[in-house]
Short mmCIF file of C-alpha atoms and ligand atoms in Angstrom, two decimals:
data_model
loop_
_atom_site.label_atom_id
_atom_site.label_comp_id
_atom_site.label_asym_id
_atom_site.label_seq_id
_atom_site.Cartn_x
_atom_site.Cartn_y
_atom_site.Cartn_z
CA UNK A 1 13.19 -18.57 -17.73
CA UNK A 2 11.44 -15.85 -19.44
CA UNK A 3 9.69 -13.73 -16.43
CA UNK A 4 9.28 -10.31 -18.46
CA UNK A 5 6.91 -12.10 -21.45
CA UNK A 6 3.48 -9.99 -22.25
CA UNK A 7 0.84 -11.19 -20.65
CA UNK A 8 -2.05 -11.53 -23.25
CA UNK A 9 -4.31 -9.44 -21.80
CA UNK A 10 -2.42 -6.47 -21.38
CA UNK A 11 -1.54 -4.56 -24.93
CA UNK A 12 1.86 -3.42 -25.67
CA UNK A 13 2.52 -0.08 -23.81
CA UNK A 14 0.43 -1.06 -21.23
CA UNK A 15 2.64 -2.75 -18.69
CA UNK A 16 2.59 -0.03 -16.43
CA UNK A 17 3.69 -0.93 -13.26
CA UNK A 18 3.87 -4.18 -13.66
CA UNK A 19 6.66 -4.10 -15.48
CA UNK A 20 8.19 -2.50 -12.49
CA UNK A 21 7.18 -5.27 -10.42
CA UNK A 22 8.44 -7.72 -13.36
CA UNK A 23 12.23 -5.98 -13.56
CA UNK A 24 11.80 -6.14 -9.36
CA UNK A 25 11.41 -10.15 -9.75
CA UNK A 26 14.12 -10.10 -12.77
CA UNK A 27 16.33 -8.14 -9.90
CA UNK A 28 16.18 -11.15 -7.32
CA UNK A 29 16.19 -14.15 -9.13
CA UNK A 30 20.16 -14.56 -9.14
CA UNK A 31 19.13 -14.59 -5.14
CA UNK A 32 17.20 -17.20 -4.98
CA UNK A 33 18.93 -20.29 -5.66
CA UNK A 34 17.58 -23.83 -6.25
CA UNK A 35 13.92 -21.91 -5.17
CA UNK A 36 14.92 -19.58 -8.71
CA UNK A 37 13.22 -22.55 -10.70
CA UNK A 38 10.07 -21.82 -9.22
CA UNK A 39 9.90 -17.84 -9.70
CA UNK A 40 8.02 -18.09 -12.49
CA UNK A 41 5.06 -18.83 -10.21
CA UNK A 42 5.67 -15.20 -9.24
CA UNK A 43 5.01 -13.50 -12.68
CA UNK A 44 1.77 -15.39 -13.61
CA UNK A 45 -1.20 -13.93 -10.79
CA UNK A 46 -3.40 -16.66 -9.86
CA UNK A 47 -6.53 -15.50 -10.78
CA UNK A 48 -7.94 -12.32 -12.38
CA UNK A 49 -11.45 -11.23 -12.72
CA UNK A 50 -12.57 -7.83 -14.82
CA UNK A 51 -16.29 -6.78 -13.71
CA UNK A 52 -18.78 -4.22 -15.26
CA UNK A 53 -20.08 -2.08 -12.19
CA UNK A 54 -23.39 -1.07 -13.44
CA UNK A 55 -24.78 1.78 -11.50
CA UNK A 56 -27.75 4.13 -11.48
CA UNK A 57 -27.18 7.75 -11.22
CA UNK A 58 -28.94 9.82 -8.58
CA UNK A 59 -30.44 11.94 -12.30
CA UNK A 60 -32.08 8.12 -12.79
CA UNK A 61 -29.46 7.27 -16.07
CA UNK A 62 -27.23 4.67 -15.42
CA UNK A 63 -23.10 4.34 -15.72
CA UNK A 64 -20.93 2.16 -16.47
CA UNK A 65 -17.59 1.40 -14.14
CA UNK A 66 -14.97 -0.86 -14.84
CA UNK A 67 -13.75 -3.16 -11.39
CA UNK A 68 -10.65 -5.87 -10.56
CA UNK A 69 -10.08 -7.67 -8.16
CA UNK A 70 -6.70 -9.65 -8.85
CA UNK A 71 -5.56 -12.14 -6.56
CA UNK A 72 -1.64 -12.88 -7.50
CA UNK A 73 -0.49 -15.91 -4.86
CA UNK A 74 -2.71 -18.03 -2.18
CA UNK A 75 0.36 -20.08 -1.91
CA UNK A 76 0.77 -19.08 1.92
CA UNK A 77 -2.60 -18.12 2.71
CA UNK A 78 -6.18 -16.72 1.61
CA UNK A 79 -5.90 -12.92 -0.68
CA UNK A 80 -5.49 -10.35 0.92
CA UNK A 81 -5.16 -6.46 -0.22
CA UNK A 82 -7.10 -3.00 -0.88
CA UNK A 83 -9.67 -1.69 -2.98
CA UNK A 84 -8.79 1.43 -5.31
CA UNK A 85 -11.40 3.50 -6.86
CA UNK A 86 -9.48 6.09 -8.81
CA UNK A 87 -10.29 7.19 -12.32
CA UNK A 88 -6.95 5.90 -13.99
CA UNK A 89 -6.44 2.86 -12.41
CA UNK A 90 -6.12 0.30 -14.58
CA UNK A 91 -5.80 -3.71 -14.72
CA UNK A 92 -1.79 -3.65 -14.81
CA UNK A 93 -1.66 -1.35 -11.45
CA UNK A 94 -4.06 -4.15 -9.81
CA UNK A 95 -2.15 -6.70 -11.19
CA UNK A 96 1.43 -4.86 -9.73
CA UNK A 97 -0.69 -3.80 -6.48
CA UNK A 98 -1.49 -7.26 -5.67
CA UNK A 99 1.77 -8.95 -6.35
CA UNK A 100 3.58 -6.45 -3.78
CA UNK A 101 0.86 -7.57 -1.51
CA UNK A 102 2.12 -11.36 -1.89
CA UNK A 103 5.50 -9.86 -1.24
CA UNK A 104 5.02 -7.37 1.55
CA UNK A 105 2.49 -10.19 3.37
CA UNK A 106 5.47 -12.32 3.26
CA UNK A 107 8.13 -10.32 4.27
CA UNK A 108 6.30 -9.13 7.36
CA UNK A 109 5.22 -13.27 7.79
CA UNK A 110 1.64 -12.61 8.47
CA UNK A 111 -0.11 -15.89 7.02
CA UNK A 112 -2.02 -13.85 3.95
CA UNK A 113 -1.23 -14.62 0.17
CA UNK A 114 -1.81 -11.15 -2.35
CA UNK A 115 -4.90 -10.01 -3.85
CA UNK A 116 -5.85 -6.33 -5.16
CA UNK A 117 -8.68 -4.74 -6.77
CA UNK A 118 -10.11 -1.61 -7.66
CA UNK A 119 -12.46 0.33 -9.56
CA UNK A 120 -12.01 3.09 -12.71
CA UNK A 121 -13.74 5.94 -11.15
CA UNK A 122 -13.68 9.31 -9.95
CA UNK A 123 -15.40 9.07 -6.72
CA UNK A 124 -15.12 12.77 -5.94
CA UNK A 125 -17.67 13.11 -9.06
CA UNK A 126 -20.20 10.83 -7.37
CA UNK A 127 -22.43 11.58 -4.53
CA UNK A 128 -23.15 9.25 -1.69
CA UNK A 129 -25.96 7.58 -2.41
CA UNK A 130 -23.72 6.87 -6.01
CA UNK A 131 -20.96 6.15 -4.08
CA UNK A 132 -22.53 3.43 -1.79
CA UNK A 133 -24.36 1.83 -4.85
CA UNK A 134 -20.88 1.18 -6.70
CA UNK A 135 -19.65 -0.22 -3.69
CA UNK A 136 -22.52 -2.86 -3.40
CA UNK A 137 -22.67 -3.59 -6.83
CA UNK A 138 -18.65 -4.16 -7.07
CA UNK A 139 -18.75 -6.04 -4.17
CA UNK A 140 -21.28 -8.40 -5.47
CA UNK A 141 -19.56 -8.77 -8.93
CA UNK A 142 -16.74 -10.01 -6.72
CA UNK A 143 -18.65 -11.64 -4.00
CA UNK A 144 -17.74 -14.99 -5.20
CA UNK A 145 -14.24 -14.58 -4.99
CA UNK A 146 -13.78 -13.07 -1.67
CA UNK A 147 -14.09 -14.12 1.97
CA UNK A 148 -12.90 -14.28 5.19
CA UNK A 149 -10.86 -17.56 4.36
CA UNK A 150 -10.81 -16.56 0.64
CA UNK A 151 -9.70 -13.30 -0.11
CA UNK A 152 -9.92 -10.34 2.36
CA UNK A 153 -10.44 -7.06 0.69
CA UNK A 154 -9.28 -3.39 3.00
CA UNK A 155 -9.13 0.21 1.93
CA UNK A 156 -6.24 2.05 -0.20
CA UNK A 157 -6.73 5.22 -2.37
CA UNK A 158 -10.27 6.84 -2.03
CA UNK A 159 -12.16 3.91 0.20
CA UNK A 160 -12.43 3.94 3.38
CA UNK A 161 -14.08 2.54 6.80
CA UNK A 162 -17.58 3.67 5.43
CA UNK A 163 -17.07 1.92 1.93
CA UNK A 164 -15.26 -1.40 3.83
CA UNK A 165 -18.67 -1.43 6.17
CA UNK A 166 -21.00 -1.13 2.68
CA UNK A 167 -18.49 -3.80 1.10
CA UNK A 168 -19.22 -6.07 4.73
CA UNK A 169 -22.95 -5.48 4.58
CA UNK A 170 -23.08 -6.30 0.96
CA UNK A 171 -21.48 -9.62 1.51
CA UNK A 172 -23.17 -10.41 4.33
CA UNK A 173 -26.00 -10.04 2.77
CA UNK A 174 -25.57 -12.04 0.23
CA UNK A 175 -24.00 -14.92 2.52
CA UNK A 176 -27.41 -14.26 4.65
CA UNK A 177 -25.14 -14.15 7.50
CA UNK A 178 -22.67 -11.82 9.13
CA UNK A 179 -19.13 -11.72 8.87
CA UNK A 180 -17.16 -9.09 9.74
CA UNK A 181 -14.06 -11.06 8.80
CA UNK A 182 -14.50 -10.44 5.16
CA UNK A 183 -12.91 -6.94 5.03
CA UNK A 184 -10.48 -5.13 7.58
CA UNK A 185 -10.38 -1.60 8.10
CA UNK A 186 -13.64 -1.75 8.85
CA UNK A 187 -15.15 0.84 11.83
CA UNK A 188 -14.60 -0.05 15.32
CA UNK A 189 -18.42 -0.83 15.96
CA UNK A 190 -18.55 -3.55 13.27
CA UNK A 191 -15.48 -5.43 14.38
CA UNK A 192 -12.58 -3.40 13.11
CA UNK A 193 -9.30 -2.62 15.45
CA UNK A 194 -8.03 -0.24 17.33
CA UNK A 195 -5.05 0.93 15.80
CA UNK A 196 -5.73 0.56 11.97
CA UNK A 197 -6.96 3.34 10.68
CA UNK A 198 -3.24 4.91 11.13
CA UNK A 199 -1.24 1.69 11.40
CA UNK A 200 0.34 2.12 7.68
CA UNK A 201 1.34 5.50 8.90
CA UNK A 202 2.50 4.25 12.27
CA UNK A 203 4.69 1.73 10.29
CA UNK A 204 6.10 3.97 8.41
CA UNK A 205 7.39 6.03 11.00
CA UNK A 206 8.73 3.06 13.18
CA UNK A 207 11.16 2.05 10.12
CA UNK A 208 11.79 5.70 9.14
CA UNK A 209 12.81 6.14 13.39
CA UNK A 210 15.04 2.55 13.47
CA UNK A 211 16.14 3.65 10.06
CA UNK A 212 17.60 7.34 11.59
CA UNK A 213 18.77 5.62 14.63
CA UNK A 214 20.78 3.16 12.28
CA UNK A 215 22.39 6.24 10.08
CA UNK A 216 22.79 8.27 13.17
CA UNK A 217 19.82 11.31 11.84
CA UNK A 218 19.08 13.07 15.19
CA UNK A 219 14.98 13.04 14.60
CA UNK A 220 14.51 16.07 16.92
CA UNK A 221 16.59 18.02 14.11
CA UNK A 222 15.55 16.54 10.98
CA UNK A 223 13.22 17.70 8.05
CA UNK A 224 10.38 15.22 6.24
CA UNK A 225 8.31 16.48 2.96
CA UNK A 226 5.64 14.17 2.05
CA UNK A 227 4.08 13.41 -0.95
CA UNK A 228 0.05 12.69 -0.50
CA UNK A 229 -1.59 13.93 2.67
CA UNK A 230 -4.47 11.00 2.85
CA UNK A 231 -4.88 7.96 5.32
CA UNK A 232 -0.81 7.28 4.79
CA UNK A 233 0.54 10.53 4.90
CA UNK A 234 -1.04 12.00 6.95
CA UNK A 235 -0.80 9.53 10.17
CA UNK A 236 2.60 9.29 9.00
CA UNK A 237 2.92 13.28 9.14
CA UNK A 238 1.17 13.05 12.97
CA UNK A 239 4.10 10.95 14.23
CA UNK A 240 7.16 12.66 12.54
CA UNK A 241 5.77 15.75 13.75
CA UNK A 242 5.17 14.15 17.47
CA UNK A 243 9.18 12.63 17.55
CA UNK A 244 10.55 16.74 17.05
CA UNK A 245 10.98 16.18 12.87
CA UNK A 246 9.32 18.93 11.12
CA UNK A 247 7.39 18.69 8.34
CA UNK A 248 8.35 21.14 5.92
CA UNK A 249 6.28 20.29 3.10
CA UNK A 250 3.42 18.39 2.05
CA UNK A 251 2.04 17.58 -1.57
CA UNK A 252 -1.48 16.60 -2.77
CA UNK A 253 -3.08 16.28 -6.14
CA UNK A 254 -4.43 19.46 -5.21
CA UNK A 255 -1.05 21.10 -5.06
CA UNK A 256 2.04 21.75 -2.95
CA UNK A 257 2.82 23.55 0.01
CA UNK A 258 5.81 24.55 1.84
CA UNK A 259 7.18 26.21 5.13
CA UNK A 260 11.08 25.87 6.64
CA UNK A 261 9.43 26.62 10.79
CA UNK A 262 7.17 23.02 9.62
CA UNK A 263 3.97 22.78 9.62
CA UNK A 264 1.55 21.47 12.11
CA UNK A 265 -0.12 18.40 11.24
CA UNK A 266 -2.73 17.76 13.55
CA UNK A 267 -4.06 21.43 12.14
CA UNK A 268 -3.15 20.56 8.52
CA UNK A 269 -5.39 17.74 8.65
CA UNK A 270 -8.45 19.86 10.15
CA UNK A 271 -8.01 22.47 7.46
CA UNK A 272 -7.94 19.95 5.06
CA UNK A 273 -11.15 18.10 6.31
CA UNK A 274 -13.02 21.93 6.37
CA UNK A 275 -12.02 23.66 3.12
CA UNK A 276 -11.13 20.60 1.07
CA UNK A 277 -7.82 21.16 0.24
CA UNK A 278 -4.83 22.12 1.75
CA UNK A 279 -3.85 25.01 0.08
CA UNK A 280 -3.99 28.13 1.35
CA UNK A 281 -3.05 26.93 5.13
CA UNK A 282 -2.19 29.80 7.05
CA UNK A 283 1.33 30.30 7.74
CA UNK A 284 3.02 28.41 4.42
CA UNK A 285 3.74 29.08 1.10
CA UNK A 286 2.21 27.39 -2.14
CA UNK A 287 4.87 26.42 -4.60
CA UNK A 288 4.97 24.46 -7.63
CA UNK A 289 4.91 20.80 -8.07
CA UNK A 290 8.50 20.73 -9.58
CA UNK A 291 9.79 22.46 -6.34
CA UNK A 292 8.97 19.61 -3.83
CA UNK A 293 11.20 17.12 -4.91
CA UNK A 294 14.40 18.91 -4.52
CA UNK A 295 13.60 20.72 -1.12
CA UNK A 296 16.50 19.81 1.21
CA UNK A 297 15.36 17.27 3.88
CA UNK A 298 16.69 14.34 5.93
CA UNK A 299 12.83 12.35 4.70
CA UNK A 300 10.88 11.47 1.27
CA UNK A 301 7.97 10.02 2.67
CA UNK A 302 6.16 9.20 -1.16
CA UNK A 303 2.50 8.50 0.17
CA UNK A 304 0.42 9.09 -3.38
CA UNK A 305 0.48 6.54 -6.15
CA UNK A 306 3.22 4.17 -8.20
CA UNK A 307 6.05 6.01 -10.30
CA UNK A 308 5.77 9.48 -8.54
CA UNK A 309 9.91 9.32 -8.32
CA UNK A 310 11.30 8.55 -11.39
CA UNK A 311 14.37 9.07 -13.67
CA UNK A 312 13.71 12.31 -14.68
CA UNK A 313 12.78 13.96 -10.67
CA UNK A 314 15.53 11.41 -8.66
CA UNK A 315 18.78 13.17 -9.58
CA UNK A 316 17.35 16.31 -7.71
CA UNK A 317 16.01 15.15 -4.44
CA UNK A 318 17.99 15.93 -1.88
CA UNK A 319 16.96 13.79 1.14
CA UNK A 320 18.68 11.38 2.82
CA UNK A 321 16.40 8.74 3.32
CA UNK A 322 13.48 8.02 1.14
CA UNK A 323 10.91 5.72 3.11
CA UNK A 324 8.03 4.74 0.65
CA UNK A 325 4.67 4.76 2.29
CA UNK A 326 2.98 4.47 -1.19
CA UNK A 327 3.11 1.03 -3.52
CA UNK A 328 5.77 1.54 -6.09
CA UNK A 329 6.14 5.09 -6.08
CA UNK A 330 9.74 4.66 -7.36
CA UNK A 331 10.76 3.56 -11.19
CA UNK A 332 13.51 0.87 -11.20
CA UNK A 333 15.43 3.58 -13.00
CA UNK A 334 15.10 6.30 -10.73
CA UNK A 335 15.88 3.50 -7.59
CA UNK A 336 19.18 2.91 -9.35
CA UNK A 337 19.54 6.67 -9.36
CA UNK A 338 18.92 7.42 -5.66
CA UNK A 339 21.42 4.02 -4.96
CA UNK A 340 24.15 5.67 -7.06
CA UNK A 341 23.71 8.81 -4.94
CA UNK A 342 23.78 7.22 -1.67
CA UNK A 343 20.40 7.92 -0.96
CA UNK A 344 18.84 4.75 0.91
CA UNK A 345 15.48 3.96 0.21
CA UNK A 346 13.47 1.97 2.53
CA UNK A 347 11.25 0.11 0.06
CA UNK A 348 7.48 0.42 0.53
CA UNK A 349 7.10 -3.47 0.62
CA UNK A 350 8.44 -3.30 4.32
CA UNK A 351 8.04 0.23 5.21
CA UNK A 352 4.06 0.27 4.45
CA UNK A 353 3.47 -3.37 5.80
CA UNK A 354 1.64 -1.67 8.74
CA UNK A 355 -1.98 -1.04 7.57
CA UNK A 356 -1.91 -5.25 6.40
CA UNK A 357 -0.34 -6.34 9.72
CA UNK A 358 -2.71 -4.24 12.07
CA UNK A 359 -5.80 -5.50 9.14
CA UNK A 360 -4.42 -9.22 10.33
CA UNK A 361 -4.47 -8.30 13.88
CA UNK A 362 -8.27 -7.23 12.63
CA UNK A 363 -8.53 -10.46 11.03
CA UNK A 364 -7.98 -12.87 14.28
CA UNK A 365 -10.04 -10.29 16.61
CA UNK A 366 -13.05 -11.13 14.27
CA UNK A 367 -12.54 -14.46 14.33
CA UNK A 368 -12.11 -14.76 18.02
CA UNK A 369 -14.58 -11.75 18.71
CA UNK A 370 -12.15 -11.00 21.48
CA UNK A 371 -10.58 -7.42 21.32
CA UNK A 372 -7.69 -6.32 22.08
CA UNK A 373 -6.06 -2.37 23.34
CA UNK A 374 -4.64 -0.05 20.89
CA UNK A 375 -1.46 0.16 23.23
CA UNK A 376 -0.90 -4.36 22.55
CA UNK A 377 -1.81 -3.62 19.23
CA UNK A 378 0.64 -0.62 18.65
CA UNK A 379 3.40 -2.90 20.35
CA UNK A 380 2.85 -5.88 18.35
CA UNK A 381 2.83 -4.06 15.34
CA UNK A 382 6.24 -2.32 16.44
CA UNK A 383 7.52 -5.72 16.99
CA UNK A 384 6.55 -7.29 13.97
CA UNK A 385 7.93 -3.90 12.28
CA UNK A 386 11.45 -4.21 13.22
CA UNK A 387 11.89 -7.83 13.55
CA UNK A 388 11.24 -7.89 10.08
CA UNK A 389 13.26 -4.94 9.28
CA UNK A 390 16.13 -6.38 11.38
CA UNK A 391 16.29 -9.27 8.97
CA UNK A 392 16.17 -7.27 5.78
CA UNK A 393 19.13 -5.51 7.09
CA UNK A 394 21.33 -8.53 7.93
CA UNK A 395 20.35 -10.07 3.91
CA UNK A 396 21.03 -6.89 2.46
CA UNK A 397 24.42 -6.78 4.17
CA UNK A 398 24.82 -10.45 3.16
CA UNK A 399 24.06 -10.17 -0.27
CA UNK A 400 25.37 -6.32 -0.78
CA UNK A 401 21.98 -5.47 -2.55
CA UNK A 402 19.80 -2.88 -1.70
CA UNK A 403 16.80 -3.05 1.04
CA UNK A 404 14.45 -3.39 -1.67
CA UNK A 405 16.34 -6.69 -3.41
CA UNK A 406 16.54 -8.09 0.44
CA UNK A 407 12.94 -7.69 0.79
CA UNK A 408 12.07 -9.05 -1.82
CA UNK A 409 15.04 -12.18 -1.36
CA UNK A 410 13.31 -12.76 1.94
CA UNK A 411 9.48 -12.69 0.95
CA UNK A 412 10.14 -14.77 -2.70
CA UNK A 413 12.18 -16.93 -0.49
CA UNK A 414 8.86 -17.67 1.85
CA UNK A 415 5.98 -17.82 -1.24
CA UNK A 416 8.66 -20.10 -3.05
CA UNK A 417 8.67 -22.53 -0.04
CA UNK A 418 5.07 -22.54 0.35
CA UNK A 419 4.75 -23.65 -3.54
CA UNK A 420 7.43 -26.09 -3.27
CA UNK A 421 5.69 -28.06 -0.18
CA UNK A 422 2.49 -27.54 -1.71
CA UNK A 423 3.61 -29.02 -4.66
CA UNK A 424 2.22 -28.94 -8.13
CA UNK A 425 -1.77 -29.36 -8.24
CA UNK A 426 -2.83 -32.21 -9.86
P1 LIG B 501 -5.72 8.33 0.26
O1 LIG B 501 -6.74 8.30 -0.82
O2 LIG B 501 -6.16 8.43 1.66
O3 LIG B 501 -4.70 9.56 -0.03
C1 LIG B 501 -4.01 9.71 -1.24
C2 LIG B 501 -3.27 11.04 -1.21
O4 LIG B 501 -2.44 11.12 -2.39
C3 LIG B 501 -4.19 12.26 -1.26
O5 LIG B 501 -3.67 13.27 -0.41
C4 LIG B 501 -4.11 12.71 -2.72
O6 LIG B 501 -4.36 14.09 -2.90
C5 LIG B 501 -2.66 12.39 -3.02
N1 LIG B 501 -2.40 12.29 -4.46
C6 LIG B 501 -3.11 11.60 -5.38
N2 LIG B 501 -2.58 11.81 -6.61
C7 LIG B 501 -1.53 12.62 -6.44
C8 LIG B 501 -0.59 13.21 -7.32
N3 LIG B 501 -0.64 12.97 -8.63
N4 LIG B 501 0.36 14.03 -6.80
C9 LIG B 501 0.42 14.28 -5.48
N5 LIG B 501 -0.45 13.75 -4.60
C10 LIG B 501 -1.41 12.94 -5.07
O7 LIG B 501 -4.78 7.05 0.01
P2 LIG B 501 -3.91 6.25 1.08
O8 LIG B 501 -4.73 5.17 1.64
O9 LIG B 501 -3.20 7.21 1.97
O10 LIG B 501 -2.84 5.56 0.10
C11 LIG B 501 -1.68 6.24 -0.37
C12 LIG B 501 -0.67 5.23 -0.88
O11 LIG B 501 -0.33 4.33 0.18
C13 LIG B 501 -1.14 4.34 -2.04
O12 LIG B 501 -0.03 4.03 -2.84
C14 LIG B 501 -1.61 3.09 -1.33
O13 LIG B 501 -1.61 1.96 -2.17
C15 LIG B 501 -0.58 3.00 -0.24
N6 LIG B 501 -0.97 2.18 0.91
C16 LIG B 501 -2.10 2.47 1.63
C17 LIG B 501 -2.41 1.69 2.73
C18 LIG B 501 -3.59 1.99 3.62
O14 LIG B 501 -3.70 1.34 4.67
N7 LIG B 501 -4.45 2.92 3.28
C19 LIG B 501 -1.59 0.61 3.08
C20 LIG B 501 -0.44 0.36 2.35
C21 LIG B 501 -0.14 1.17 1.27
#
C-alpha cells in the first residue's frame, strides 16, 4: 500500500505537515492488523474545498483571501474541527489539521469525524469591521458544507467566540433560521458552554497531572515553560500555576520571557490583554528565542503551531515531559529524538482533546437547549480525559510503542471499524 504518494494538488516541497501526519499513519500501520487493508482510507481526506474570500477594505478597495475548509473522515460522525486565520497557513496544514481531528475525535470516542479549515490572513492587519466581513464571507463560501449534522466548525489560532458568533449568524442567516449547533465555542449567551473557552487548557493539565503522578514528578516542585501564551497556553499556564508548578517561562511570536521565582499567570495574561504583548512584564527577563528550549524544566507545554520542536532544537531540551497542547508541534524526527533521550511526550492528539470534547458537550446542550454547570462539565471532561488516557497507556505498554503510536493504534483502530461496517459506497 502506498500511503506517502503526492497528492495532486499539493506541489513537491509542499507537504508540510502532512507529511508528518503521513509518516504518523506509515508509523501504525504494522499495528493495525487485518483493519491495515483499509488505512488507505486514512491518507485520502474526504472532501476538500479552496474558496476566494473576497472582501472590501474599510479604504473602500477590495482584497483577496484565500479559505479551506477540509473535511478528512465522516466515517464515525459529521466534521468537526477549527478555523485558522493566520497569514501562512496553507492547504497542507488544513489538510494535516483535520486528519488529527479524525484521530484525536476518535481516540477521545466522542461521535465526530475530522474537518479543518482556515483562512491565509493576517488578522492583526485588519480592523473589525474587516475582520467580521471575512468571517461572513468565508463562512458563506463554506456554508454549504457545514452544519450542525454536517460539519461543525470551532475556534483555533486567531478566531475566537466573537468570530464563531459572526460564523453562527452568518449561517443562520442564510438557513433563515437559527442554529446555534453549527459552531462550538461560541459565547455563553448564544448557546455555548460553560467550561470551553479553557477546556483545551484544562485537558492539558489533567494529562500533564496523571502523567506526573504516573512518573512520580511532585507538581508542587516542578517547573513548566510554554510555548504560545493564547487560548491554549494560557488556561493551561492558569492551572499549572494553581497545582504549585511554576511557570518559568513563556514564549510568544512576540518574543520570550523568563524568570526561575515563576511567573504569575493570572497577571501575565492581564498585561498581555493591556499592552499587547508580553514583554516587558515586570519582574522577568527577556531572552532570546534559542534560549527557551533548553531551559531546565520538569514541562514542554508546545501551545503555538506544527513543527515548533524539531531535529535541530530536540537534542537540547531538557524537560522531562513534553505534553503537546498545539497540533503537531513535533517533527517525526525530533519525536524519535526526545524517545531516544527518554523524554516522554504526551502526544497532542490526546493531550489537547479537551477544547473538542467540552465543544461536543456544546454540541448536545444545543441540541437539547438544556444546560448544564461548569463543575459536571469540568468532571466529565476529566473523566473522558483519563479514561482515554488510561487506555493509551495499557496499548502502549502492549505494543512497546510510544504514546503517540498508541493513540493513534487506538483512534485508526475506531475510524477503520466505522469504514469497515459502513462498507464501500455504492
Ligand atoms: P491562539 O491564537 O489563542 O494563540 C497562539 C499563541 O501562539 C499566541 O500566543 C502566539 O503569539 C503564539 N505563537 C504564534 N506563532 C508563534 C511562534 N512562531 N513562536 C512562538 N509563539 C508563537 O491559539 P490557540 O487557540 O491557543 O491554539 C494554539 C495551538 O493549540 C494551535 O496549534 C491549535 O491548533 C491548538 N489547539 C487549539 C485548540 C483550541 O481550543 N483553541 C484546541 C486544540 C488544539
Amino acid at each position: 500500500m502506498d500511503i506517502g504518494s503526492l497528492p495532486s494538488y499539493l506541489a513537491p516541497g509542499q507537504m508540510g505537515a502532512w507529511a508528518i501526519y503521513l509518516e504518523q499513519i506509515r508509523r501504525v500501520l504494522p499495528y493495525l492488523g487485518k483493519l491495515g487493508s483499509l488505512a488507505e482510507t486514512l491518507t485520502h481526506p474526504k472532501r476538500i474545498v479552496i474558496v476566494d474570500v473576497p472582501i472590501r477594505l474599510d479604504d473602500g478597495s477590495m482584497a483577496h483571501f484565500e479559505g479551506y475548509r477540509v473535511q478528512h473522515s465522516t466515517a464515525r460522525g459529521p466534521g468537526k474541527g477549527g478555523v485558522r486565520f493566520h497569514q501562512d497557513v496553507g492547504l497542507s496544514d488544513v489538510m494535516a489539521l483535520a486528519a488529527w481531528m479524525s484521530i484525536k475525535n476518535a481516540a477521545v470516542n466522542v461521535p465526530f469525524g475530522g474537518a479543518k479549515g482556515g483562512v491565509r490572513v493576517d488578522p492583526a492587519k485588519l480592523s473589525l469591521a474587516e475582520l467580521e466581513r471575512l468571517t461572513r464571507r468565508y463562512t458563506s463560501e463554506i456554508n454549504f458544507m457545514i452544519g450542525p449534522d454536517k460539519d461543525i466548525p470551532a475556534p483555533d489560532v486567531n478566531t475566537n467566540e466573537q468570530i464563531m458568533a459572526w460564523m453562527m449568524d452568518t449561517y443562520s442567516m442564510n438557513q433563515g433560521r437559527t442554529l446555534t449547533g453549527v459552531v462550538t465555542g461560541k459565547p455563553l449567551s448564544l448557546g455555548g458552554s460553560l467550561g470551553r473557552r479553557d477546556a483545551t487548557g484544562r485537558g492539558v493539565f489533567v494529562v500533564a497531572a496523571e502523567t506526573a503522578k504516573r512518573e512520580k514528578i511532585d507538581l508542587a516542585s516542578a517547573r513548566c515553560i510554554i510555548q504560545g501564551f493564547g487560548n491554549v497556553g494560557s488556561a493551561a499556564a492558569k492551572l499549572f500555576h494553581a497545582h504549585g508548578c511554576k511557570v518559568i517561562a513563556v514564549q510568544t511570536a512576540l518574543g520570550t520571557i523568563h524568570s526561575a521565582a515563576g511567573l504569575a499567570p493570572e497577571r501575565l495574561i492581564e498585561y498581555q490583554q493591556r499592552t499587547g504583548s508580553i514583554l516587558g512584564f515586570p519582574g522577568a527577563e527577556t531572552i532570546s528565542a534559542q534560549d527557551f528550549w533548553p531551559l531546565p524544566c520538569e514541562f514542554l507545554v508546545p501551545a503555538a503551531l506544527e513543527a515548533q520542536i524539531t531535529a535541530a532544537n530536540a537534542p537540547k531540551i531538557r524537560a522531562r515531559i513534553v505534553v503537546e497542547g498545539a497540533n503537531g508541534p513535533t517533527t517525526p524526527e525530533a519525536d524519535d529524538i526526545l524517545h531516544e533521550r527518554g523524554i516522554l511526550v504526551v502526544p497532542d492528539v490526546i493531550a489537547n482533546a479537551g477544547g473538542v470534547t467540552v465543544s461536543y458537550f456544546e454540541w448536545v446542550q444545543d441540541f437539547s437547549s438544556f444546560f448544564w454547570s461548569e463543575s459536571e462539565i469540568n468532571a466529565r471532561l476529566d473523566r473522558i480525559m483519563l479514561e482515554a488516557l488510561h487506555a493509551i497507556w495499557e496499548v502502549a505498554a502492549r505494543h512497546r510503542v510510544s504514546l503517540r503510536t498508541a493513540t493513534f493504534i487506538v483512534a485508526c483502530e475506531r475510524i477503520l471499524q466505522a469504514r469497515q461496517l459502513r462498507g464501500l459506497y455504492p
